[in-house]
Amino acid sequence: MQRVCLALPTMRSCPDTIVDLAEEAAYAVAHFGVEVHLLVLDTTDATDADGFAKNADAVASLAPTPGVFVHHLGEARQREFFRRVTERSGAADPEVLLDMMVPQAVAYGSCVNRIFLGAAALGCTSAHLRNDDADFQVLDGQKVFPIHHELLAIGRPAGEVVGSVTRSELDPADADKPVMLVSGSFMGELNVDIGEIRELDPEVYREVVRLWTPPVWPDEDRDAMVEVSFKGTGTEPFTADHSVLGVPDIWDVFMCNVALDHRGYEVLPLLPSVRTLGCDYALLHSLVHARLPGVVHNRHIVNYYTPERRTGAGFVPYQMGFVKLLLSMLYLYPVYGGMIDLGRGLLDERHGLKVEPILELVRGSVDWDRAGNEHCLDVLDRSYRKLGGKYAELADVVAERREQLLDEAQEDARRWAVLIESWAALVAASRAEGLGGVPQA
């Protein structure tokens, strides 16, 4: 029986989301006959005991469903599991790997990496990722679950999926290649909370967002990228299923609504960058740029903003995450560009992802000239001070941490290379360890 991991990383109280995902898991069992492991990786216990208790109560109140197995792990239990995994991996310095897997600060790539290793420990063949700040759409009183399209295709030879989609753009030469990526998009709020900048000054917004576009692109292409960045799919609600099989466009795949085959995530981990938005997309780039077939569907989720990111205490940390995203691109774009150049050269003879060429690209990016990031911080300083108010205060924080931010961006690239080198051993150790040794929350 196919065993899949439906996963929710969270750092806040989200009992309603847990209930929704349990319904999605039950839907998957009822319609596809799979075994679903609902994995809730919850670091709320480190900062909000009441919020963690609400999540635990939501898990405890779920009606038992044959074929659905729920695992709710707080930060302490996650740390203990990954301590055992890093030690079992045979790494020369397991503490360094443990810090990358379970850092003391928020790290989006790390939490997804924990999902990947958790899925391996559970014996799952695919991971289906959801967010705690998104809702499912509803049609005729029924929630629109993305796992419907995901389980029609994930892991199957692409040629067998043609009859399960509404349109196929599959190259016949790719019929034997596995579908390792199925994704929908999102609607609602921007997936990075910078819309207020656009409201205050559209020109400043354009200049700031332009900083995350590839600097080697012509100006018109960079401006076109600004127009589509962070916006998702628009506002048209779901009315009927539509899905396309073929090589996806990177703009059509999103980590907030995606299924990934283990032959991808067991090869390439995500950046373990702390306090950095958007550092969890490298695997999607590798699969798309390797020209692997995937499915893009229209069961989009509805993105919304959680209040803490706009409060006095939460505003600066969130926006600093965006600053770090911009700085990370100096090291990511050489990797992505190299992936595009390699194309199908990223695949082995069995159509699996090869880690060696990607690792070489990552290592080559570590010593990239920092001048681009110096310019980035200069533009941000000017832009934030033009906006004034809390953005001027943000500019002061960025200026104070300038050298630290430059160092951290480079160090993140170096740490990513270290993690990639160790990833196969961590996957094997997770599979050998199993998740049964970690008690329920």
GROMACS .gro file of N, CA and C in nm, residues 204-320:
model
  351
  204VAL      N    1   0.880   5.273  -0.490
  204VAL     CA    2   0.969   5.210  -0.394
  204VAL      C    3   0.949   5.059  -0.395
  205TYR      N    4   0.823   5.016  -0.403
  205TYR     CA    5   0.794   4.873  -0.410
  205TYR      C    6   0.864   4.810  -0.531
  206ARG      N    7   0.854   4.875  -0.646
  206ARG     CA    8   0.918   4.822  -0.766
  206ARG      C    9   1.069   4.811  -0.747
  207GLU      N   10   1.129   4.913  -0.688
  207GLU     CA   11   1.274   4.913  -0.671
  207GLU      C   12   1.318   4.806  -0.572
  208VAL      N   13   1.240   4.787  -0.465
  208VAL     CA   14   1.276   4.687  -0.365
  208VAL      C   15   1.259   4.546  -0.420
  209VAL      N   16   1.146   4.517  -0.483
  209VAL     CA   17   1.122   4.383  -0.536
  209VAL      C   18   1.220   4.352  -0.649
  210ARG      N   19   1.261   4.455  -0.720
  210ARG     CA   20   1.358   4.437  -0.828
  210ARG      C   21   1.490   4.378  -0.777
  211LEU      N   22   1.516   4.399  -0.647
  211LEU     CA   23   1.640   4.350  -0.589
  211LEU      C   24   1.646   4.198  -0.586
  212TRP      N   25   1.531   4.131  -0.596
  212TRP     CA   26   1.537   3.985  -0.592
  212TRP      C   27   1.531   3.924  -0.731
  213THR      N   28   1.533   4.007  -0.835
  213THR     CA   29   1.535   3.957  -0.972
  213THR      C   30   1.680   3.935  -1.015
  214PRO      N   31   1.705   3.846  -1.111
  214PRO     CA   32   1.843   3.822  -1.155
  214PRO      C   33   1.906   3.948  -1.214
  215PRO      N   34   2.016   3.994  -1.159
  215PRO     CA   35   2.075   4.121  -1.206
  215PRO      C   36   2.126   4.116  -1.349
  216VAL      N   37   2.147   3.995  -1.402
  216VAL     CA   38   2.198   3.985  -1.539
  216VAL      C   39   2.087   3.995  -1.642
  217TRP      N   40   1.962   3.995  -1.598
  217TRP     CA   41   1.850   4.005  -1.691
  217TRP      C   42   1.836   4.147  -1.745
  218PRO      N   43   1.779   4.161  -1.866
  218PRO     CA   44   1.746   4.294  -1.918
  218PRO      C   45   1.643   4.362  -1.827
  219ASP      N   46   1.643   4.495  -1.829
  219ASP     CA   47   1.553   4.570  -1.741
  219ASP      C   48   1.407   4.533  -1.762
  220GLU      N   49   1.367   4.511  -1.886
  220GLU     CA   50   1.225   4.481  -1.909
  220GLU      C   51   1.186   4.345  -1.850
  221ASP      N   52   1.279   4.249  -1.851
  221ASP     CA   53   1.250   4.119  -1.791
  221ASP      C   54   1.245   4.129  -1.639
  222ARG      N   55   1.332   4.211  -1.582
  222ARG     CA   56   1.330   4.228  -1.437
  222ARG      C   57   1.200   4.297  -1.394
  223ASP      N   58   1.156   4.394  -1.470
  223ASP     CA   59   1.031   4.462  -1.436
  223ASP      C   60   0.911   4.368  -1.451
  224ALA      N   61   0.916   4.281  -1.551
  224ALA     CA   62   0.808   4.184  -1.569
  224ALA      C   63   0.803   4.087  -1.451
  225MET      N   64   0.920   4.051  -1.399
  225MET     CA   65   0.925   3.962  -1.283
  225MET      C   66   0.868   4.032  -1.160
  226VAL      N   67   0.893   4.160  -1.146
  226VAL     CA   68   0.834   4.235  -1.035
  226VAL      C   69   0.682   4.224  -1.038
  227GLU      N   70   0.626   4.231  -1.157
  227GLU     CA   71   0.480   4.232  -1.171
  227GLU      C   72   0.416   4.101  -1.127
  228VAL      N   73   0.487   3.990  -1.138
  228VAL     CA   74   0.427   3.860  -1.103
  228VAL      C   75   0.474   3.808  -0.968
  229SER      N   76   0.574   3.870  -0.910
  229SER     CA   77   0.633   3.817  -0.788
  229SER      C   78   0.537   3.820  -0.670
  230PHE      N   79   0.533   3.711  -0.596
  230PHE     CA   80   0.463   3.698  -0.468
  230PHE      C   81   0.311   3.706  -0.480
  231LYS      N   82   0.256   3.700  -0.602
  231LYS     CA   83   0.114   3.727  -0.620
  231LYS      C   84   0.025   3.604  -0.635
  232GLY      N   85   0.081   3.488  -0.660
  232GLY     CA   86  -0.004   3.371  -0.675
  232GLY      C   87  -0.087   3.375  -0.801
  233THR      N   88  -0.210   3.327  -0.791
  233THR     CA   89  -0.290   3.302  -0.910
  233THR      C   90  -0.404   3.398  -0.934
  234GLY      N   91  -0.418   3.500  -0.851
  234GLY     CA   92  -0.529   3.594  -0.871
  234GLY      C   93  -0.643   3.568  -0.775
  235THR      N   94  -0.765   3.599  -0.818
  235THR     CA   95  -0.880   3.594  -0.728
  235THR      C   96  -0.993   3.503  -0.776
  236GLU      N   97  -0.980   3.442  -0.892
  236GLU     CA   98  -1.089   3.360  -0.944
  236GLU      C   99  -1.104   3.232  -0.862
  237PRO      N  100  -1.219   3.207  -0.802
  237PRO     CA  101  -1.236   3.090  -0.717
  237PRO      C  102  -1.247   2.961  -0.797
  238PHE      N  103  -1.224   2.851  -0.728
  238PHE     CA  104  -1.232   2.719  -0.789
  238PHE      C  105  -1.376   2.685  -0.825
  239THR      N  106  -1.396   2.638  -0.949
  239THR     CA  107  -1.528   2.592  -0.992
  239THR      C  108  -1.524   2.451  -1.050
  240ALA      N  109  -1.411   2.413  -1.107
  240ALA     CA  110  -1.397   2.279  -1.165
  240ALA      C  111  -1.248   2.249  -1.178
  241ASP      N  112  -1.214   2.120  -1.179
  241ASP     CA  113  -1.074   2.080  -1.183
  241ASP      C  114  -1.011   2.107  -1.319
  242HIS      N  115  -0.888   2.153  -1.313
  242HIS     CA  116  -0.806   2.169  -1.433
  242HIS      C  117  -0.663   2.135  -1.394
  243SER      N  118  -0.600   2.050  -1.474
  243SER     CA  119  -0.462   2.011  -1.443
  243SER      C  120  -0.385   1.991  -1.573
  244VAL      N  121  -0.255   2.020  -1.567
  244VAL     CA  122  -0.170   2.014  -1.685
  244VAL      C  123  -0.047   1.929  -1.653
  245LEU      N  124  -0.018   1.834  -1.738
  245LEU     CA  125   0.101   1.750  -1.727
  245LEU      C  126   0.206   1.799  -1.825
  246GLY      N  127   0.326   1.815  -1.777
  246GLY     CA  128   0.436   1.859  -1.861
  246GLY      C  129   0.547   1.912  -1.773
  247VAL      N  130   0.643   1.981  -1.832
  247VAL     CA  131   0.748   2.044  -1.752
  247VAL      C  132   0.692   2.175  -1.698
  248PRO      N  133   0.677   2.189  -1.566
  248PRO     CA  134   0.613   2.309  -1.512
  248PRO      C  135   0.702   2.432  -1.530
  249ASP      N  136   0.638   2.546  -1.529
  249ASP     CA  137   0.709   2.673  -1.517
  249ASP      C  138   0.735   2.695  -1.369
  250ILE      N  139   0.853   2.744  -1.334
  250ILE     CA  140   0.886   2.763  -1.193
  250ILE      C  141   0.788   2.857  -1.124
  251TRP      N  142   0.723   2.945  -1.201
  251TRP     CA  143   0.628   3.039  -1.142
  251TRP      C  144   0.495   2.973  -1.106
  252ASP      N  145   0.475   2.850  -1.148
  252ASP     CA  146   0.349   2.782  -1.122
  252ASP      C  147   0.357   2.683  -1.007
  253VAL      N  148   0.472   2.676  -0.941
  253VAL     CA  149   0.489   2.580  -0.831
  253VAL      C  150   0.520   2.654  -0.702
  254PHE      N  151   0.459   2.610  -0.593
  254PHE     CA  152   0.471   2.682  -0.467
  254PHE      C  153   0.484   2.582  -0.351
  255MET      N  154   0.575   2.611  -0.259
  255MET     CA  155   0.598   2.521  -0.147
  255MET      C  156   0.482   2.518  -0.050
  256CYS      N  157   0.389   2.610  -0.061
  256CYS     CA  158   0.274   2.609   0.030
  256CYS      C  159   0.165   2.513  -0.017
  257ASN      N  160   0.182   2.452  -0.134
  257ASN     CA  161   0.076   2.368  -0.191
  257ASN      C  162   0.142   2.272  -0.289
  258VAL      N  163   0.212   2.170  -0.236
  258VAL     CA  164   0.296   2.089  -0.323
  258VAL      C  165   0.308   1.947  -0.271
  259ALA      N  166   0.325   1.854  -0.363
  259ALA     CA  167   0.362   1.717  -0.332
  259ALA      C  168   0.494   1.687  -0.401
  260LEU      N  169   0.584   1.620  -0.329
  260LEU     CA  170   0.717   1.589  -0.380
  260LEU      C  171   0.746   1.441  -0.362
  261ASP      N  172   0.803   1.381  -0.464
  261ASP     CA  173   0.842   1.241  -0.459
  261ASP      C  174   0.973   1.228  -0.382
  262HIS      N  175   0.990   1.115  -0.313
  262HIS     CA  176   1.108   1.096  -0.229
  262HIS      C  177   1.236   1.095  -0.310
  263ARG      N  178   1.228   1.064  -0.440
  263ARG     CA  179   1.349   1.064  -0.522
  263ARG      C  180   1.402   1.204  -0.549
  264GLY      N  181   1.328   1.304  -0.507
  264GLY     CA  182   1.377   1.441  -0.511
  264GLY      C  183   1.427   1.485  -0.375
  265TYR      N  184   1.338   1.479  -0.273
  265TYR     CA  185   1.376   1.537  -0.143
  265TYR      C  186   1.475   1.451  -0.066
  266GLU      N  187   1.491   1.324  -0.105
  266GLU     CA  188   1.594   1.244  -0.039
  266GLU      C  189   1.732   1.267  -0.100
  267VAL      N  190   1.739   1.350  -0.203
  267VAL     CA  191   1.866   1.382  -0.268
  267VAL      C  192   1.914   1.522  -0.231
  268LEU      N  193   1.822   1.620  -0.231
  268LEU     CA  194   1.862   1.759  -0.213
  268LEU      C  195   1.783   1.823  -0.098
  269PRO      N  196   1.852   1.864   0.010
  269PRO     CA  197   1.786   1.937   0.117
  269PRO      C  198   1.775   2.085   0.082
  270LEU      N  199   1.695   2.156   0.160
  270LEU     CA  200   1.679   2.299   0.141
  270LEU      C  201   1.779   2.376   0.226
  271LEU      N  202   1.793   2.504   0.197
  271LEU     CA  203   1.885   2.587   0.273
  271LEU      C  204   1.844   2.592   0.420
  272PRO      N  205   1.938   2.572   0.512
  272PRO     CA  206   1.906   2.579   0.655
  272PRO      C  207   1.919   2.721   0.710
  273SER      N  208   1.888   2.820   0.629
  273SER     CA  209   1.904   2.961   0.669
  273SER      C  210   1.803   2.996   0.777
  274VAL      N  211   1.848   3.066   0.881
  274VAL     CA  212   1.757   3.109   0.987
  274VAL      C  213   1.703   3.248   0.957
  275ARG      N  214   1.579   3.271   1.001
  275ARG     CA  215   1.513   3.402   0.989
  275ARG      C  216   1.518   3.454   0.846
  276THR      N  217   1.497   3.365   0.749
  276THR     CA  218   1.506   3.401   0.608
  276THR      C  219   1.383   3.351   0.535
  277LEU      N  220   1.306   3.442   0.478
  277LEU     CA  221   1.189   3.403   0.401
  277LEU      C  222   1.232   3.341   0.268
  278GLY      N  223   1.148   3.253   0.214
  278GLY     CA  224   1.168   3.205   0.078
  278GLY      C  225   1.291   3.123   0.052
  279CYS      N  226   1.351   3.065   0.159
  279CYS     CA  227   1.474   2.987   0.137
  279CYS      C  228   1.444   2.840   0.113
  280ASP      N  229   1.318   2.807   0.086
  280ASP     CA  230   1.277   2.668   0.076
  280ASP      C  231   1.234   2.628  -0.065
  281TYR      N  232   1.288   2.694  -0.168
  281TYR     CA  233   1.244   2.668  -0.305
  281TYR      C  234   1.348   2.599  -0.392
  282ALA      N  235   1.468   2.573  -0.339
  282ALA     CA  236   1.575   2.520  -0.423
  282ALA      C  237   1.541   2.386  -0.485
  283LEU      N  238   1.473   2.299  -0.408
  283LEU     CA  239   1.438   2.168  -0.464
  283LEU      C  240   1.342   2.182  -0.581
  284LEU      N  241   1.245   2.273  -0.571
  284LEU     CA  242   1.154   2.294  -0.683
  284LEU      C  243   1.230   2.339  -0.807
  285HIS      N  244   1.326   2.428  -0.788
  285HIS     CA  245   1.408   2.472  -0.902
  285HIS      C  246   1.481   2.354  -0.964
  286SER      N  247   1.538   2.267  -0.883
  286SER     CA  248   1.615   2.156  -0.939
  286SER      C  249   1.527   2.064  -1.023
  287LEU      N  250   1.406   2.036  -0.976
  287LEU     CA  251   1.317   1.946  -1.049
  287LEU      C  252   1.267   2.009  -1.179
  288VAL      N  253   1.234   2.138  -1.172
  288VAL     CA  254   1.187   2.208  -1.292
  288VAL      C  255   1.299   2.224  -1.393
  289HIS      N  256   1.416   2.266  -1.347
  289HIS     CA  257   1.526   2.292  -1.440
  289HIS      C  258   1.585   2.163  -1.496
  290ALA      N  259   1.563   2.050  -1.427
  290ALA     CA  260   1.605   1.921  -1.482
  290ALA      C  261   1.508   1.872  -1.589
  291ARG      N  262   1.403   1.950  -1.614
  291ARG     CA  263   1.303   1.920  -1.717
  291ARG      C  264   1.225   1.793  -1.686
  292LEU      N  265   1.207   1.765  -1.558
  292LEU     CA  266   1.125   1.651  -1.520
  292LEU      C  267   0.978   1.684  -1.537
  293PRO      N  268   0.897   1.587  -1.578
  293PRO     CA  269   0.753   1.614  -1.589
  293PRO      C  270   0.691   1.633  -1.452
  294GLY      N  271   0.593   1.721  -1.447
  294GLY     CA  272   0.518   1.746  -1.325
  294GLY      C  273   0.374   1.777  -1.361
  295VAL      N  274   0.293   1.795  -1.259
  295VAL     CA  275   0.153   1.832  -1.280
  295VAL      C  276   0.126   1.962  -1.205
  296VAL      N  277   0.064   2.056  -1.273
  296VAL     CA  278   0.018   2.181  -1.213
  296VAL      C  279  -0.134   2.182  -1.216
  297HIS      N  280  -0.196   2.209  -1.103
  297HIS     CA  281  -0.342   2.202  -1.094
  297HIS      C  282  -0.398   2.332  -1.036
  298ASN      N  283  -0.529   2.339  -1.029
  298ASN     CA  284  -0.595   2.463  -0.986
  298ASN      C  285  -0.667   2.450  -0.851
  299ARG      N  286  -0.631   2.351  -0.772
  299ARG     CA  287  -0.685   2.344  -0.636
  299ARG      C  288  -0.599   2.433  -0.546
  300HIS      N  289  -0.609   2.562  -0.570
  300HIS     CA  290  -0.526   2.659  -0.501
  300HIS      C  291  -0.574   2.678  -0.358
  301ILE      N  292  -0.480   2.702  -0.268
  301ILE     CA  293  -0.516   2.734  -0.131
  301ILE      C  294  -0.531   2.884  -0.116
  302VAL      N  295  -0.589   2.927  -0.005
  302VAL     CA  296  -0.615   3.069   0.020
  302VAL      C  297  -0.519   3.118   0.127
  303ASN      N  298  -0.425   3.202   0.089
  303ASN     CA  299  -0.324   3.255   0.180
  303ASN      C  300  -0.381   3.370   0.262
  304TYR      N  301  -0.346   3.373   0.390
  304TYR     CA  302  -0.384   3.486   0.473
  304TYR      C  303  -0.269   3.521   0.566
  305TYR      N  304  -0.276   3.639   0.627
  305TYR     CA  305  -0.169   3.686   0.714
  305TYR      C  306  -0.202   3.660   0.860
  306THR      N  307  -0.105   3.609   0.933
  306THR     CA  308  -0.120   3.596   1.077
  306THR      C  309  -0.080   3.730   1.141
  307PRO      N  310  -0.147   3.769   1.250
  307PRO     CA  311  -0.133   3.907   1.299
  307PRO      C  312   0.003   3.943   1.353
  308GLU      N  313   0.081   3.847   1.401
  308GLU     CA  314   0.204   3.884   1.471
  308GLU      C  315   0.306   3.951   1.380
  309ARG      N  316   0.299   3.926   1.250
  309ARG     CA  317   0.400   3.983   1.161
  309ARG      C  318   0.380   4.133   1.139
  310ARG      N  319   0.267   4.187   1.179
  310ARG     CA  320   0.241   4.330   1.160
  310ARG      C  321   0.238   4.407   1.292
  311THR      N  322   0.263   4.337   1.402
  311THR     CA  323   0.265   4.405   1.531
  311THR      C  324   0.398   4.477   1.550
  312GLY      N  325   0.403   4.561   1.652
  312GLY     CA  326   0.528   4.631   1.681
  312GLY      C  327   0.642   4.535   1.705
  313ALA      N  328   0.614   4.427   1.780
  313ALA     CA  329   0.719   4.331   1.811
  313ALA      C  330   0.753   4.242   1.693
  314GLY      N  331   0.655   4.217   1.605
  314GLY     CA  332   0.677   4.122   1.497
  314GLY      C  333   0.718   4.184   1.365
  315PHE      N  334   0.698   4.315   1.350
  315PHE     CA  335   0.721   4.379   1.221
  315PHE      C  336   0.867   4.368   1.177
  316VAL      N  337   0.959   4.412   1.263
  316VAL     CA  338   1.099   4.414   1.224
  316VAL      C  339   1.153   4.274   1.198
  317PRO      N  340   1.129   4.174   1.286
  317PRO     CA  341   1.180   4.039   1.255
  317PRO      C  342   1.127   3.984   1.123
  318TYR      N  343   0.998   4.008   1.093
  318TYR     CA  344   0.945   3.956   0.967
  318TYR      C  345   1.012   4.024   0.848
  319GLN      N  346   1.020   4.157   0.853
  319GLN     CA  347   1.080   4.230   0.741
  319GLN      C  348   1.229   4.200   0.726
  320MET      N  349   1.295   4.171   0.837
  320MET     CA  350   1.435   4.131   0.826
  320MET      C  351   1.447   3.996   0.754
   0.00000   0.00000   0.00000
